[in-house]
């Protein structure tokens, strides 16, 4: 995981100096290089992340949560703020299979509520959630 963080930090540092995100990317690279497994660092980053999320910086806060191995929490926050595309991507690449299925169940419910029942049923079937698919077929 620290190797991945180092690679990600290096990518951020290679950003063009004139780019719109240069300042933020530089700060992110600094943060990544300083992250430790200490309880104080973890607590501080989690507090900053939740404050960002509460102030409509959901994706930035979720990036911080992922940095401290709280991808499951980040996924739930993204779903709660209707960032489903990002939440599903994050679930696919970083969550354990059981957590991934739970995230997808939430997405299925979201699709049903948005009148995308057909898509929700197909997704449920693709995940082997046949009872859930049948429920939505019969509702």
PDB file of C-alpha atoms in Angstrom:
ATOM      1  CA  UNK A   1       0.000   0.000   0.000  1.00  0.00           C
ATOM      2  CA  UNK A   2       2.840   2.421   0.751  1.00  0.00           C
ATOM      3  CA  UNK A   3       4.247   1.652  -2.713  1.00  0.00           C
ATOM      4  CA  UNK A   4       0.941   2.626  -4.283  1.00  0.00           C
ATOM      5  CA  UNK A   5       0.867   5.818  -2.205  1.00  0.00           C
ATOM      6  CA  UNK A   6       4.412   6.654  -3.330  1.00  0.00           C
ATOM      7  CA  UNK A   7       3.474   6.119  -6.987  1.00  0.00           C
ATOM      8  CA  UNK A   8       0.343   8.236  -6.611  1.00  0.00           C
ATOM      9  CA  UNK A   9       2.335  10.983  -4.878  1.00  0.00           C
ATOM     10  CA  UNK A  10       4.893  10.946  -7.692  1.00  0.00           C
ATOM     11  CA  UNK A  11       2.135  11.253 -10.313  1.00  0.00           C
ATOM     12  CA  UNK A  12       0.748  14.283  -8.505  1.00  0.00           C
ATOM     13  CA  UNK A  13       4.185  15.899  -8.415  1.00  0.00           C
ATOM     14  CA  UNK A  14       4.565  15.476 -12.177  1.00  0.00           C
ATOM     15  CA  UNK A  15       1.586  17.764 -12.860  1.00  0.00           C
ATOM     16  CA  UNK A  16       2.204  20.809 -15.038  1.00  0.00           C
ATOM     17  CA  UNK A  17       3.080  23.859 -12.947  1.00  0.00           C
ATOM     18  CA  UNK A  18       0.576  25.990 -14.823  1.00  0.00           C
ATOM     19  CA  UNK A  19      -2.321  23.545 -14.453  1.00  0.00           C
ATOM     20  CA  UNK A  20      -5.450  24.558 -12.579  1.00  0.00           C
ATOM     21  CA  UNK A  21      -4.931  21.838  -9.956  1.00  0.00           C
ATOM     22  CA  UNK A  22      -1.198  22.356  -9.391  1.00  0.00           C
ATOM     23  CA  UNK A  23      -1.588  23.775  -5.881  1.00  0.00           C
ATOM     24  CA  UNK A  24      -4.046  21.102  -4.724  1.00  0.00           C
ATOM     25  CA  UNK A  25      -2.019  18.306  -6.303  1.00  0.00           C
ATOM     26  CA  UNK A  26       1.126  19.559  -4.568  1.00  0.00           C
ATOM     27  CA  UNK A  27      -0.651  19.570  -1.208  1.00  0.00           C
ATOM     28  CA  UNK A  28      -2.019  16.079  -1.855  1.00  0.00           C
ATOM     29  CA  UNK A  29       1.464  14.798  -2.713  1.00  0.00           C
ATOM     30  CA  UNK A  30       2.803  16.278   0.524  1.00  0.00           C
ATOM     31  CA  UNK A  31       0.007  14.692   2.526  1.00  0.00           C
ATOM     32  CA  UNK A  32       0.534  11.298   0.924  1.00  0.00           C
ATOM     33  CA  UNK A  33       4.232  11.367   1.696  1.00  0.00           C
ATOM     34  CA  UNK A  34       3.575  12.223   5.345  1.00  0.00           C
ATOM     35  CA  UNK A  35       0.839   9.708   6.105  1.00  0.00           C
ATOM     36  CA  UNK A  36       1.752   7.281   8.842  1.00  0.00           C
ATOM     37  CA  UNK A  37      -0.127   4.537  10.608  1.00  0.00           C
ATOM     38  CA  UNK A  38      -0.144   6.463  13.885  1.00  0.00           C
ATOM     39  CA  UNK A  39      -3.501   6.812  15.569  1.00  0.00           C
ATOM     40  CA  UNK A  40      -3.137  10.594  15.755  1.00  0.00           C
ATOM     41  CA  UNK A  41      -2.455  10.896  12.012  1.00  0.00           C
ATOM     42  CA  UNK A  42      -5.361   8.585  11.185  1.00  0.00           C
ATOM     43  CA  UNK A  43      -7.754  10.501  13.458  1.00  0.00           C
ATOM     44  CA  UNK A  44      -6.680  13.870  12.097  1.00  0.00           C
ATOM     45  CA  UNK A  45      -7.068  12.801   8.482  1.00  0.00           C
ATOM     46  CA  UNK A  46     -10.477  11.260   9.206  1.00  0.00           C
ATOM     47  CA  UNK A  47     -11.617  14.482  10.913  1.00  0.00           C
ATOM     48  CA  UNK A  48     -10.429  16.600   7.976  1.00  0.00           C
ATOM     49  CA  UNK A  49     -12.125  14.204   5.553  1.00  0.00           C
ATOM     50  CA  UNK A  50     -15.485  14.323   7.323  1.00  0.00           C
ATOM     51  CA  UNK A  51     -15.282  18.130   7.564  1.00  0.00           C
ATOM     52  CA  UNK A  52     -14.611  18.327   3.823  1.00  0.00           C
ATOM     53  CA  UNK A  53     -17.526  16.011   3.099  1.00  0.00           C
ATOM     54  CA  UNK A  54     -19.846  18.019   5.350  1.00  0.00           C
ATOM     55  CA  UNK A  55     -18.872  21.151   3.410  1.00  0.00           C
ATOM     56  CA  UNK A  56     -19.675  19.773  -0.055  1.00  0.00           C
ATOM     57  CA  UNK A  57     -16.176  18.559  -0.881  1.00  0.00           C
ATOM     58  CA  UNK A  58     -17.289  14.940  -0.987  1.00  0.00           C
ATOM     59  CA  UNK A  59     -14.767  13.584  -3.453  1.00  0.00           C
ATOM     60  CA  UNK A  60     -11.832  15.317  -1.778  1.00  0.00           C
ATOM     61  CA  UNK A  61     -12.908  14.006   1.631  1.00  0.00           C
ATOM     62  CA  UNK A  62     -13.341  10.523   0.207  1.00  0.00           C
ATOM     63  CA  UNK A  63      -9.838  10.654  -1.271  1.00  0.00           C
ATOM     64  CA  UNK A  64      -8.506  11.286   2.222  1.00  0.00           C
ATOM     65  CA  UNK A  65     -10.550   8.398   3.630  1.00  0.00           C
ATOM     66  CA  UNK A  66      -9.091   6.090   0.994  1.00  0.00           C
ATOM     67  CA  UNK A  67      -5.623   7.277   1.919  1.00  0.00           C
ATOM     68  CA  UNK A  68      -6.136   5.928   5.451  1.00  0.00           C
ATOM     69  CA  UNK A  69      -7.698   2.677   4.230  1.00  0.00           C
ATOM     70  CA  UNK A  70     -11.311   3.712   4.905  1.00  0.00           C
ATOM     71  CA  UNK A  71     -12.556   2.989   1.377  1.00  0.00           C
ATOM     72  CA  UNK A  72     -15.744   1.409   2.673  1.00  0.00           C
ATOM     73  CA  UNK A  73     -16.636   4.617   4.527  1.00  0.00           C
ATOM     74  CA  UNK A  74     -15.728   6.678   1.461  1.00  0.00           C
ATOM     75  CA  UNK A  75     -17.986   4.533  -0.693  1.00  0.00           C
ATOM     76  CA  UNK A  76     -20.929   5.021   1.678  1.00  0.00           C
ATOM     77  CA  UNK A  77     -20.401   8.793   1.761  1.00  0.00           C
ATOM     78  CA  UNK A  78     -20.331   8.934  -2.030  1.00  0.00           C
ATOM     79  CA  UNK A  79     -23.551   6.937  -2.202  1.00  0.00           C
ATOM     80  CA  UNK A  80     -25.213   9.160   0.394  1.00  0.00           C
ATOM     81  CA  UNK A  81     -24.335  12.203  -1.710  1.00  0.00           C
ATOM     82  CA  UNK A  82     -25.521  10.465  -4.918  1.00  0.00           C
ATOM     83  CA  UNK A  83     -22.057  10.143  -6.456  1.00  0.00           C
ATOM     84  CA  UNK A  84     -22.916   6.619  -7.566  1.00  0.00           C
ATOM     85  CA  UNK A  85     -20.584   6.422 -10.552  1.00  0.00           C
ATOM     86  CA  UNK A  86     -17.585   7.158  -8.334  1.00  0.00           C
ATOM     87  CA  UNK A  87     -18.902   4.979  -5.498  1.00  0.00           C
ATOM     88  CA  UNK A  88     -19.319   1.966  -7.764  1.00  0.00           C
ATOM     89  CA  UNK A  89     -15.852   2.436  -9.256  1.00  0.00           C
ATOM     90  CA  UNK A  90     -14.327   2.713  -5.784  1.00  0.00           C
ATOM     91  CA  UNK A  91     -16.237  -0.354  -4.577  1.00  0.00           C
ATOM     92  CA  UNK A  92     -15.024  -2.366  -7.549  1.00  0.00           C
ATOM     93  CA  UNK A  93     -11.347  -1.501  -7.145  1.00  0.00           C
ATOM     94  CA  UNK A  94     -10.920  -1.348  -3.394  1.00  0.00           C
ATOM     95  CA  UNK A  95     -13.553  -3.237  -1.407  1.00  0.00           C
ATOM     96  CA  UNK A  96     -13.679  -6.861  -0.360  1.00  0.00           C
ATOM     97  CA  UNK A  97     -16.213  -8.925  -2.374  1.00  0.00           C
ATOM     98  CA  UNK A  98     -18.845  -8.841   0.407  1.00  0.00           C
ATOM     99  CA  UNK A  99     -18.542  -5.063   0.782  1.00  0.00           C
ATOM    100  CA  UNK A 100     -18.711  -4.665  -2.986  1.00  0.00           C
ATOM    101  CA  UNK A 101     -21.992  -6.590  -3.138  1.00  0.00           C
ATOM    102  CA  UNK A 102     -23.417  -4.422  -0.335  1.00  0.00           C
ATOM    103  CA  UNK A 103     -22.475  -1.281  -2.263  1.00  0.00           C
ATOM    104  CA  UNK A 104     -24.107  -2.690  -5.372  1.00  0.00           C
ATOM    105  CA  UNK A 105     -27.298  -3.502  -3.434  1.00  0.00           C
ATOM    106  CA  UNK A 106     -27.493   0.149  -2.483  1.00  0.00           C
ATOM    107  CA  UNK A 107     -27.005   1.105  -6.119  1.00  0.00           C
ATOM    108  CA  UNK A 108     -29.774  -1.292  -7.153  1.00  0.00           C
ATOM    109  CA  UNK A 109     -32.139   0.430  -4.697  1.00  0.00           C
ATOM    110  CA  UNK A 110     -31.079   3.801  -6.080  1.00  0.00           C
ATOM    111  CA  UNK A 111     -31.830   2.647  -9.640  1.00  0.00           C
ATOM    112  CA  UNK A 112     -35.274   1.377  -8.641  1.00  0.00           C
ATOM    113  CA  UNK A 113     -36.079   4.709  -6.993  1.00  0.00           C
ATOM    114  CA  UNK A 114     -35.005   6.547 -10.148  1.00  0.00           C
ATOM    115  CA  UNK A 115     -37.379   4.509 -12.304  1.00  0.00           C
ATOM    116  CA  UNK A 116     -34.525   2.494 -13.795  1.00  0.00           C
ATOM    117  CA  UNK A 117     -36.054  -0.766 -12.625  1.00  0.00           C
ATOM    118  CA  UNK A 118     -34.972  -2.692 -15.719  1.00  0.00           C
ATOM    119  CA  UNK A 119     -31.326  -1.743 -15.182  1.00  0.00           C
ATOM    120  CA  UNK A 120     -31.623  -2.572 -11.459  1.00  0.00           C
ATOM    121  CA  UNK A 121     -32.992  -6.036 -12.265  1.00  0.00           C
ATOM    122  CA  UNK A 122     -30.203  -6.746 -14.745  1.00  0.00           C
ATOM    123  CA  UNK A 123     -27.603  -5.637 -12.214  1.00  0.00           C
ATOM    124  CA  UNK A 124     -29.127  -7.827  -9.502  1.00  0.00           C
ATOM    125  CA  UNK A 125     -29.062 -10.833 -11.838  1.00  0.00           C
ATOM    126  CA  UNK A 126     -25.441 -10.144 -12.830  1.00  0.00           C
ATOM    127  CA  UNK A 127     -24.498 -10.203  -9.138  1.00  0.00           C
ATOM    128  CA  UNK A 128     -26.391 -13.428  -8.494  1.00  0.00           C
ATOM    129  CA  UNK A 129     -28.988 -11.612  -6.385  1.00  0.00           C
ATOM    130  CA  UNK A 130     -31.871 -13.541  -7.903  1.00  0.00           C
ATOM    131  CA  UNK A 131     -34.324 -13.017  -5.039  1.00  0.00           C
ATOM    132  CA  UNK A 132     -33.799  -9.261  -5.217  1.00  0.00           C
ATOM    133  CA  UNK A 133     -34.258  -9.357  -8.988  1.00  0.00           C
ATOM    134  CA  UNK A 134     -37.486 -11.323  -8.570  1.00  0.00           C
ATOM    135  CA  UNK A 135     -38.744  -8.845  -5.954  1.00  0.00           C
ATOM    136  CA  UNK A 136     -38.267  -5.974  -8.393  1.00  0.00           C
ATOM    137  CA  UNK A 137     -39.806  -7.937 -11.257  1.00  0.00           C
ATOM    138  CA  UNK A 138     -42.923  -8.586  -9.211  1.00  0.00           C
ATOM    139  CA  UNK A 139     -43.259  -5.084  -7.735  1.00  0.00           C
TER     140      UNK A 139
END
